[in-house]
XYZ file of C-alpha atoms in Angstrom:
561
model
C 0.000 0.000 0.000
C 1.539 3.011 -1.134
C 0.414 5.979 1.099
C 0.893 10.244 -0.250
C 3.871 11.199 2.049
C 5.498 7.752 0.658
C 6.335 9.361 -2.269
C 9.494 10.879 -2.906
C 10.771 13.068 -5.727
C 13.774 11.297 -7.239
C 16.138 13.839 -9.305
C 17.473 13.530 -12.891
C 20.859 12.930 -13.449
C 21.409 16.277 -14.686
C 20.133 17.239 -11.328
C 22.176 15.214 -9.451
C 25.243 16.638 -11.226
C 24.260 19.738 -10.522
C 23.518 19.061 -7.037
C 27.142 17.579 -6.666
C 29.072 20.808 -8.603
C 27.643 23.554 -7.376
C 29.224 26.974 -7.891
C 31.875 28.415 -6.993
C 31.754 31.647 -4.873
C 28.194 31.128 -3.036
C 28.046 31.649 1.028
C 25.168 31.892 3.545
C 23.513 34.394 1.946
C 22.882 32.569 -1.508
C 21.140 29.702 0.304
C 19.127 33.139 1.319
C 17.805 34.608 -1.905
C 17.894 31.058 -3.878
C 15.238 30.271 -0.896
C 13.762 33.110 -1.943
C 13.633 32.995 -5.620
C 12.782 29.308 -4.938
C 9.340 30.184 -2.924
C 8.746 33.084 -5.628
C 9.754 36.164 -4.417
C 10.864 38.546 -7.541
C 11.285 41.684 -5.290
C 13.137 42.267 -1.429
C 13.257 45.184 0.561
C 15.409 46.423 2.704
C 18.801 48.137 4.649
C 22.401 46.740 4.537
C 24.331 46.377 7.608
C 27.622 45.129 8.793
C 26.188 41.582 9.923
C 23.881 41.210 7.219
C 26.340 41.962 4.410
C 26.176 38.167 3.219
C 22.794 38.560 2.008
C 23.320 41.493 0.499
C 26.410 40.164 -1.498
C 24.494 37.151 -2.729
C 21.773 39.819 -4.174
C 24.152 40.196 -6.894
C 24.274 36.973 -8.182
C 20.588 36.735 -8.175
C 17.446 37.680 -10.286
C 15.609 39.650 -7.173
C 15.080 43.132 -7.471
C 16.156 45.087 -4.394
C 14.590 47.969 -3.517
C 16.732 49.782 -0.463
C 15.100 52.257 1.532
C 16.990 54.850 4.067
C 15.111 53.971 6.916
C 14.730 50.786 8.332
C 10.967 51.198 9.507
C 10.204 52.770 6.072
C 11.071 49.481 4.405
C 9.605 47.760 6.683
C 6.044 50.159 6.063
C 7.332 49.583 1.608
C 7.008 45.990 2.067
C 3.634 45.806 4.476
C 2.059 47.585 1.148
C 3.568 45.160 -1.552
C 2.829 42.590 0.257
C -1.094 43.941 0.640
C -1.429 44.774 -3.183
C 0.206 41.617 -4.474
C -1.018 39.248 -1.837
C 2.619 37.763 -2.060
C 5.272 37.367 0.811
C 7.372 40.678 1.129
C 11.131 39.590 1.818
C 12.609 42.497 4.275
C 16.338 42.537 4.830
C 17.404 44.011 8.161
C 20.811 44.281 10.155
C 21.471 42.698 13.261
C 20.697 45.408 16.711
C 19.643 49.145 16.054
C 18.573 48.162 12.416
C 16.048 45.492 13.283
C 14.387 47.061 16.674
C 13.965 50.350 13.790
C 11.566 48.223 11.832
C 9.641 47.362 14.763
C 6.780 49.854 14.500
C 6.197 48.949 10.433
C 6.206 45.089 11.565
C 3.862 45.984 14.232
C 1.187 48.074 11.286
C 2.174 44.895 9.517
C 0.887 42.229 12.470
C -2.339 44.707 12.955
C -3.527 44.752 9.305
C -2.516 41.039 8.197
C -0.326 42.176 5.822
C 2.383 39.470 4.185
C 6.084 40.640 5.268
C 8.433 38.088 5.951
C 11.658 39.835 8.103
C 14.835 38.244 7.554
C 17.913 39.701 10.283
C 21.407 38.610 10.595
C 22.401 37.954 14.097
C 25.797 38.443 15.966
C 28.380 35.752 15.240
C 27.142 31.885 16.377
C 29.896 32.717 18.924
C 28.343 35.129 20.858
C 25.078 33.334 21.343
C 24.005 30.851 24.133
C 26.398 32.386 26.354
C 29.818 32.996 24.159
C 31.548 35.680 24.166
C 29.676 39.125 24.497
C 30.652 42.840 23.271
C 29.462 42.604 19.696
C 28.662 44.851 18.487
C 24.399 45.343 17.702
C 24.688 42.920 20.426
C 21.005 42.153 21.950
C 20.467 39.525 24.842
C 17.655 38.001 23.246
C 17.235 39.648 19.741
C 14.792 37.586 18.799
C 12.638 38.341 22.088
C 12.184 41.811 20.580
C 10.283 40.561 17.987
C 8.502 37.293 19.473
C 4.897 40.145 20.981
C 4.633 41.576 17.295
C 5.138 38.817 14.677
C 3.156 36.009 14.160
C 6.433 33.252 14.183
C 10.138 33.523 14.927
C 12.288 30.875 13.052
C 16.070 31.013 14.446
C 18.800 29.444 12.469
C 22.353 28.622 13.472
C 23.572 26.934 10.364
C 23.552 26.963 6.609
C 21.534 23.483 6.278
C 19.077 24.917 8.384
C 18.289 28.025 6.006
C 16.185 26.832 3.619
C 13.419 25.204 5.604
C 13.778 27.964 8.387
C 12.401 30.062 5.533
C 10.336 27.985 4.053
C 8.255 27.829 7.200
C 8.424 31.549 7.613
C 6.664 31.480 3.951
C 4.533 29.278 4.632
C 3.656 31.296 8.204
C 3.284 34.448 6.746
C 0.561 33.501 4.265
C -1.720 31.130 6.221
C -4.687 33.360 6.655
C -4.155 35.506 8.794
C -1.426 36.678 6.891
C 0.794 38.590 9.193
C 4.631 38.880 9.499
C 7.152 36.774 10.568
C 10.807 37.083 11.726
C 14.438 35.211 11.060
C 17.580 35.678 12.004
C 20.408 34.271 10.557
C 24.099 34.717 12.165
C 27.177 36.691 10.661
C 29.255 34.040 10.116
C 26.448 32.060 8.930
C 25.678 34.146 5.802
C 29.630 34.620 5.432
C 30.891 31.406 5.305
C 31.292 29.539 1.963
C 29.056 27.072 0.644
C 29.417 23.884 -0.983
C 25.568 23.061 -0.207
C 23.783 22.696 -3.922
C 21.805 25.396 -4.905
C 18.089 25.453 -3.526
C 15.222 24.371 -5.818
C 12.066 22.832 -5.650
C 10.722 25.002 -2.321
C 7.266 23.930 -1.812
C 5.697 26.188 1.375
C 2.259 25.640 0.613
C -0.255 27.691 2.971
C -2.475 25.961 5.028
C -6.310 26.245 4.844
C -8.040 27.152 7.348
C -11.733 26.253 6.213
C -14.986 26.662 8.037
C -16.470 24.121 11.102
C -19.491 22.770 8.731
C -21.790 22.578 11.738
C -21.228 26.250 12.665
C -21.843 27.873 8.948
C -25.058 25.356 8.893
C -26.319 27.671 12.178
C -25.288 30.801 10.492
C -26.949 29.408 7.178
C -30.082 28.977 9.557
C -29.977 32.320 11.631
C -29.279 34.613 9.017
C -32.108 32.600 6.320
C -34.542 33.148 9.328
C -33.737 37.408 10.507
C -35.812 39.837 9.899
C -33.223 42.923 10.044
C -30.267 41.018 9.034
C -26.791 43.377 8.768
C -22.892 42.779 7.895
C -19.906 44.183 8.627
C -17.005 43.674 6.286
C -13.423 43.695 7.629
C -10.185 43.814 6.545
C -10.105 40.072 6.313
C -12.838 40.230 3.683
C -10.052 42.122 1.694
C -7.081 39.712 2.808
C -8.981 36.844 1.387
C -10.060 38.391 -1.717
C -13.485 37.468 -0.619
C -15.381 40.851 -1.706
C -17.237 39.136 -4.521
C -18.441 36.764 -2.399
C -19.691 39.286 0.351
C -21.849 40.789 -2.181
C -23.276 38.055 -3.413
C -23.936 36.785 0.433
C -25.757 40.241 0.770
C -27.637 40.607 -2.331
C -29.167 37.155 -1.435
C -29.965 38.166 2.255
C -30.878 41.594 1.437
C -28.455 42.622 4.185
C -27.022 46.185 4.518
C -23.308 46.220 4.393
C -21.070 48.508 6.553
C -16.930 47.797 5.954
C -14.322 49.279 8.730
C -11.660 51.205 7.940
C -9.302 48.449 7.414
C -12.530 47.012 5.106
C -12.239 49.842 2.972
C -13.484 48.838 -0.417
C -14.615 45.449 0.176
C -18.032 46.491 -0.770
C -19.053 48.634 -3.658
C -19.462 52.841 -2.264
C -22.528 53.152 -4.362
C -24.078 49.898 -4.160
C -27.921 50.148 -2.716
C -27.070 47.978 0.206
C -23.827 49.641 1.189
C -23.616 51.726 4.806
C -20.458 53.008 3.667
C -17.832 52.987 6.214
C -20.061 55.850 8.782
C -18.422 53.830 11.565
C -17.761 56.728 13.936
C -21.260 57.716 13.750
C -24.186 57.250 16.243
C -27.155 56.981 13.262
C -24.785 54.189 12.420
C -24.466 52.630 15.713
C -27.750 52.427 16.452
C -28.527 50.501 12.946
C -25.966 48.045 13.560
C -27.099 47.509 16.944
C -30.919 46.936 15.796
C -29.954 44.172 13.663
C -31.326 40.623 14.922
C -28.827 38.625 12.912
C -24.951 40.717 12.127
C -22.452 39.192 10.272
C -19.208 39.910 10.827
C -16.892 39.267 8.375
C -12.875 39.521 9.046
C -13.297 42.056 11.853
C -12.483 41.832 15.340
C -14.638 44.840 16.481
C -11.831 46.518 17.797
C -12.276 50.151 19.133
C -12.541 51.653 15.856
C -14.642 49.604 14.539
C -17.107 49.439 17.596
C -17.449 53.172 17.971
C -14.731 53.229 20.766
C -16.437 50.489 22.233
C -19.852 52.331 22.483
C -21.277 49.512 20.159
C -23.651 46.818 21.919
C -25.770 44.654 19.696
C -28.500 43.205 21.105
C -29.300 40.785 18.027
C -27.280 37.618 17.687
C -23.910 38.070 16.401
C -22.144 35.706 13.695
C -17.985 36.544 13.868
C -16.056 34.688 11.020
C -12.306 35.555 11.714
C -8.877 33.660 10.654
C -7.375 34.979 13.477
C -8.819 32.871 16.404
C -7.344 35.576 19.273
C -9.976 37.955 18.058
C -12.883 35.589 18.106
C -15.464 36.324 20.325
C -12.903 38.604 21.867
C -14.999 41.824 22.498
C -18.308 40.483 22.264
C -19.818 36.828 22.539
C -20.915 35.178 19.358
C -21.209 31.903 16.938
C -17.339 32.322 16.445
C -16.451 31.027 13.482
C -12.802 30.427 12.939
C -11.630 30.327 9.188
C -10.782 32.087 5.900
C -13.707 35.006 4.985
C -13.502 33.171 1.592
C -13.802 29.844 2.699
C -16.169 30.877 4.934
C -18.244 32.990 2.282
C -18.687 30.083 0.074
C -19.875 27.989 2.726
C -22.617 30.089 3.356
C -23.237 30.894 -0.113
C -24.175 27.213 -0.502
C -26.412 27.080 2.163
C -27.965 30.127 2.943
C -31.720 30.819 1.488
C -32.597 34.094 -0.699
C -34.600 36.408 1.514
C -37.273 39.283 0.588
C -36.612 42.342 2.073
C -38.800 45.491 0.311
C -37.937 47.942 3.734
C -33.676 46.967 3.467
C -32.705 49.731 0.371
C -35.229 52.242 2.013
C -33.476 51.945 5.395
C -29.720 52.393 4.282
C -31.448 55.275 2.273
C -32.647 57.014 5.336
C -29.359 56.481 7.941
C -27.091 57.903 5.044
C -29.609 61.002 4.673
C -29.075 61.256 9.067
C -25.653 61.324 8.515
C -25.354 63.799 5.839
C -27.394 65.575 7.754
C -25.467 65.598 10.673
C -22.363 66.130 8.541
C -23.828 69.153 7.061
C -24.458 70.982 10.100
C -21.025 71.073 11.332
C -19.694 73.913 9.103
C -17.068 71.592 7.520
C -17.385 71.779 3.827
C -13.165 72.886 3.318
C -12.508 69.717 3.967
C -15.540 67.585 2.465
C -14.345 69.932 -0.755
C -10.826 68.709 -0.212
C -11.892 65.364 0.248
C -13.849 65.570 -2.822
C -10.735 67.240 -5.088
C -8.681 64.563 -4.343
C -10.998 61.570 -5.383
C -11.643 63.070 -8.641
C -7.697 63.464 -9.390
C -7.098 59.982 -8.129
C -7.743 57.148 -11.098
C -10.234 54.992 -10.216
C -8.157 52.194 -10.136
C -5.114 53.825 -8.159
C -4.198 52.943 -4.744
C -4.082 55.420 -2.023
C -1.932 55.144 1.037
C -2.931 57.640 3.798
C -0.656 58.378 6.941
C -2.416 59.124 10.708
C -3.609 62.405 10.038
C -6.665 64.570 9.665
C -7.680 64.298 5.979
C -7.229 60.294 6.534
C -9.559 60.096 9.087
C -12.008 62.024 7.017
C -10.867 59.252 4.026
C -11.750 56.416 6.808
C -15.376 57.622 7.287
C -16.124 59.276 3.609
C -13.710 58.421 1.092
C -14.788 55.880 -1.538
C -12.148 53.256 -2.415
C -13.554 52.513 -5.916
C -12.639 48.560 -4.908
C -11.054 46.396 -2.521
C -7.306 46.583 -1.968
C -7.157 50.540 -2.810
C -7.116 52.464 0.276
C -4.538 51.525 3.208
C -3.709 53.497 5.770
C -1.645 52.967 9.393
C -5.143 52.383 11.914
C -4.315 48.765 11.983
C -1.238 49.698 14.795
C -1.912 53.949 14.316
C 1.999 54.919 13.717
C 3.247 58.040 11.606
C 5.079 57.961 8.310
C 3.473 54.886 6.491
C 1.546 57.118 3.883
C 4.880 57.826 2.050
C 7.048 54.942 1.999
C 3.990 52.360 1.749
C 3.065 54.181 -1.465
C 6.706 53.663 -2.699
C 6.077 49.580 -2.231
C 2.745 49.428 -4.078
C 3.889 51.526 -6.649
C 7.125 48.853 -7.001
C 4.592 46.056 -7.006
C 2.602 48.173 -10.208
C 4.499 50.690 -11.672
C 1.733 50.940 -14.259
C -0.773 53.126 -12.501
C -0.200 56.026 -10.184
C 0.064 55.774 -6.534
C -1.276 58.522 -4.466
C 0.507 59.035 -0.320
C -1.198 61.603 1.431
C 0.790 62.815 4.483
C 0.261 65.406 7.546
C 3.319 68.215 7.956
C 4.279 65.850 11.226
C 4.116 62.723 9.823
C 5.789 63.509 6.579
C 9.149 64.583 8.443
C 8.959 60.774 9.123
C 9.313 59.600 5.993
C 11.074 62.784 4.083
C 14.723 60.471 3.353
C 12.786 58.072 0.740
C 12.233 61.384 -1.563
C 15.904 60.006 -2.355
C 14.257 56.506 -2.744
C 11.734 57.578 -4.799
C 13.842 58.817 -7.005
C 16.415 56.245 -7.386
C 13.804 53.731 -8.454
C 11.566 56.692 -10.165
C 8.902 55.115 -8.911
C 4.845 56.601 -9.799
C 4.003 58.547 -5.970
C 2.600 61.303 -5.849
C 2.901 62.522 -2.446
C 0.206 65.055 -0.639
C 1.533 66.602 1.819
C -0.812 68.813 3.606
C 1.296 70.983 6.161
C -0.945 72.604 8.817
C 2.384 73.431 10.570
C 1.966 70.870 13.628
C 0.339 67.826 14.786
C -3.147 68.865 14.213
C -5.426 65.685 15.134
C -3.049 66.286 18.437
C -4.254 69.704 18.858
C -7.578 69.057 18.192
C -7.472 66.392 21.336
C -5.639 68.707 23.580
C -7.018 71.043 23.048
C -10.772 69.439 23.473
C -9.407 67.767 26.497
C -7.248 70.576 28.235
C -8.272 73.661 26.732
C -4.820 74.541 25.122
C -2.279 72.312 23.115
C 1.127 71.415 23.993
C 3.866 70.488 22.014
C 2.044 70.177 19.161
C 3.356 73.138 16.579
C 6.160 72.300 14.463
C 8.841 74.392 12.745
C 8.925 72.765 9.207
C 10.885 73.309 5.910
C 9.646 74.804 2.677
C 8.383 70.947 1.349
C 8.392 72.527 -2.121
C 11.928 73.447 -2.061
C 13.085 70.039 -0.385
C 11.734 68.145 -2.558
C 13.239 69.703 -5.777
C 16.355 69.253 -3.692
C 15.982 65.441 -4.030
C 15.361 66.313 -8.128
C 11.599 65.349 -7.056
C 9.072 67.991 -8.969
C 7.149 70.127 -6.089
C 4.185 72.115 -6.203
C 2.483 74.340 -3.437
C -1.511 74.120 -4.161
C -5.004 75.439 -2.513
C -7.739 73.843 -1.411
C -9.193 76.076 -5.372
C -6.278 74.203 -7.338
C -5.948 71.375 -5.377
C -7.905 68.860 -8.382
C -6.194 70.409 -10.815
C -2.314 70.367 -9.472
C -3.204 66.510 -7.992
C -4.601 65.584 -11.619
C -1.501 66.619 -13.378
C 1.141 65.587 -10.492
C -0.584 61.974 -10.589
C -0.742 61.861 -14.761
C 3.049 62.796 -14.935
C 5.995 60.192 -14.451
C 8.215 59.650 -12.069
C 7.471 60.962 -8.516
C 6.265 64.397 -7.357
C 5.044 66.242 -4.067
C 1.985 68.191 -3.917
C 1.849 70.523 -0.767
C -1.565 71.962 0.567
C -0.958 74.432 3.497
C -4.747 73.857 5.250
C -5.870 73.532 8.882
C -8.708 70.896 8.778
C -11.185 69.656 11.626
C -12.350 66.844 11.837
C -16.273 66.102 12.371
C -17.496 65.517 16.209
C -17.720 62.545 17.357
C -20.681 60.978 17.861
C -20.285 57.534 20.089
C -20.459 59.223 23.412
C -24.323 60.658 22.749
């Protein structure tokens, strides 16, 4: 009897010969990026360092691209968005020490939004571990313990045989649903050292499925057939899985209004007569959610954003499908169901009946008109006008990368994605300076369209270095800066909170002039211009900063009436 895992590949002689005579001149750091290449990267991030020059020898003698940022973090924040447009695994090369803690808070925005980066460090000499000699430099007690509360898997190798499948199940970690990212570290000597290992081939990481419990989507079949006010919400996980088709079939059958979360954006169409939008920090909206008798939530953990800072109590029964079983049931109790939203989707999509719903259309009709109402008596239209300007300039199909600041949070509420995978932004983990240097890595995963940053005067000084990046790789960004000469969401708080800000206003320099320093075309705009100055930065080549000096507000919130 001759059983699956029985079989083994045998190779070809010309295999075998090459496995016996391999080149000449490969170390550590080959068995690296032929692991690589092997899995299917084309493309690695990254920062040299003194540890990890092995790796970054071996680059030349590969095919991958590498695309070398000046900040550690901002590679880190360049591969988070390649990985999220391409769905792939986004190799990041770090140093040993000061280089790898500095890519910390992009691995963390990384771990918070499921995106697909898998970290690859070089470690002090195998000496100096387990209790060798100490005074390395970079040297960390426990690098790896750094790393061990923000990725989803640490994979620790002290020898060259041990590369390849140390990475392999890194890959194979990184894009199991929830994709997430993962860490290695490889020592100095490690990657240094010649090779006579063969070359790596035939990598096989497949990602596990994590399919639906066919009991539990049989009771969600059955609840949600049965509701009467039947709702969803649609998470980032919706857009993970590439499941949006599927939600909006699932809706149009159960005549179910759809809201998505910030980190949802786009996984249900704007305009569609069933869609909520994304009103999330809204009270109209609250209460609709909350007057459901059957919600659906899809890829969401109904964290604070997405529960109105925790205002949000449903009193109907609640239905949570989530890949990332920490989250389940984790803020409020429900039929947890703990899979894939497109595994998941399908499931129910076979089972669930077709309801009639004549009132469903009529009622999303009537909370959007409460909202615009309350919208419209706020005295805000600058920034519903800016808003506005920059979704006309933006191609429908470009992706947008927004950084924490004022005109994002707008974007998060009442900005229409035009499709799933479109609009990112840094409220998974809420750090500055991803707008910029996140825009850089989608635009490297599709140089053919435009790519659109849009940064706050604070969080821009973050990521003002990869202007030099950008233009090295004259990559497609164009970058909106729009310089209200402090932290201004900050203010706003402070000065709700205490009356007066502190340490909020920033001296800044003329963005216009920097950038044309880096040989990057600049442009100072008004909120009048705006459209027309975005239109014709985005339709041009090459990068280019837009700067729009405006101090917005944001709406009031609503989730503490």
């Amino acid at each position: 009897m001759t059983h699956d895992h029985d079989l083994v590949l045998r190779p070809t002689p010309a295999q075998t010969e090459a496995a016996l005579n391999p080149p000449p001149g490969r170390n550590g750091g080959d068995l690296v990026v032929e692991t690589l290449a092997g899995l299917g990267a084309t493309t690695v991030f990254g920062l040299p360092g003194q540890h990890a020059l092995g790796m970054f020898d071996a680059l030349r003698r590969s095919d991958l691209r590498y695309i070398g940022l000046r900040v550690e973090n901002n590679a880190g924040f360049a591969a988070d968005a390649y990985g999220r447009i391409t769905g792939e695994a986004a190799p990041l090369l770090l140093s040993t020490g000061p280089g790898a803690l500095t890519s910390l808070a992009a691995l963390q925005e990384a771990a918070a939004a499921s995106a697909p980066v898998l970290a690859i460090s070089s470690q002090i000499p195998t000496a100096g571990l387990g209790g060798g000699r100490h005074g390395y430099l970079h040297e960390l007690p426990d690098q790896a313990a750094s790393f061990r509360g923000v990725v989803k898997s640490v994979h620790t190798v002290r020898t060259q045989s041990q590369i390849p499948s140390a990475i392999a199940a890194a890959w194979k970690s990184v894009l199991t649903a929830p994709h997430g990212p993962v860490w290695v570290e490889i020592p100095q000597d490690v990657l240094l050292a010649e090779t006579r290992l063969p070359v790596v081939t035939a990598m096989d990481a497949t990602p596990d499925e994590l399919p639906p419990r066919p009991e539990l989507t049989a009771v969600a079949a059955h609840l949600l057939s049965g509701s009467a006010r039947p709702a969803i919400i649609a998470g980032g996980g919706v857009v993970r899985a590439d499941a949006s088709g599927k939600l909006k079939q699932l809706a149009e059958r159960l005549q179910a209004p759809v809201v998505t979360t910030f980190g949802g954006k786009g996984a249900f169409p704007w305009t569609h007569p069933l869609s909520l939008q994304s009103w999330l920090e809204d009270r109209h909206t609250t209460d609709f959610l909350e007057d459901a008798d059957v919600l659906l939530v899809v890829g969401s953990g109904l964290g604070e954003l997405s529960s109105n800072y925790h205002t949000f109590k449903p009193r109907g029964r609640v239905i949570q499908i989530e890949a990332d079983a920490g989250k389940l049931e984790s803020n409020h109790p429900a039929l947890g169901i703990h899979a894939d939203a497109r595994l998941a989707l399908q499931a129910l999509l076979e089972t669930v009946e077709r309801r009639e719903d004549d009132t469903a259309r009529e009622r999303v009709t009537e909370l959007l008109s409460k909202v615009a109402a309350r919208i419209a008596a706020q005295d805000l239209t600058l920034e519903q006008e800016i808003l506005a300007s920059v979704r006309r300039a933006l191609p429908a199909d470009s992706p947008s990368f927004w950084d924490m600041t004022i005109l994002a949070y707008w974007a998060w509420s009442a900005f229409d994605a035009k499709g799933p995978n479109l609009l990112h932004s840094a409220q998974g983990a809420g750090g500055l300076g991803y707008g910029f240097p996140a825009a850089l890595g989608a635009a490297t995963a599709d140089p053919t369209r435009p790519v659109l940053a849009v940064s706050g005067d604070g969080g821009a000084l973050y990521s003002i270095a990869e202007l030099a990046t950008a233009r090295q790789h004259d990559l497609p960004v164009t970058w909106l800066i729009v310089d209200d000469g402090g932290y201004g969401i900050l203010r706003e708080y402070m000065t709700d909170a205490f009356g007066r800000p502190t340490a909020t206003e920033l001296t800044r320099p003329d963005y216009v002039a920097l950038a044309e320093s880096f040989g990057v075309p600049g442009i100072r705009t008004t909120p009048e211009t705006l459209e027309q100055d975005l239109t014709k930065a985005l339709s041009t080549p090459g990068p280019s900063v837009v700067v729009l000096p405006a101090v917005l507000r944001m709406f009031a919130p609503t989730h503490l009436g």
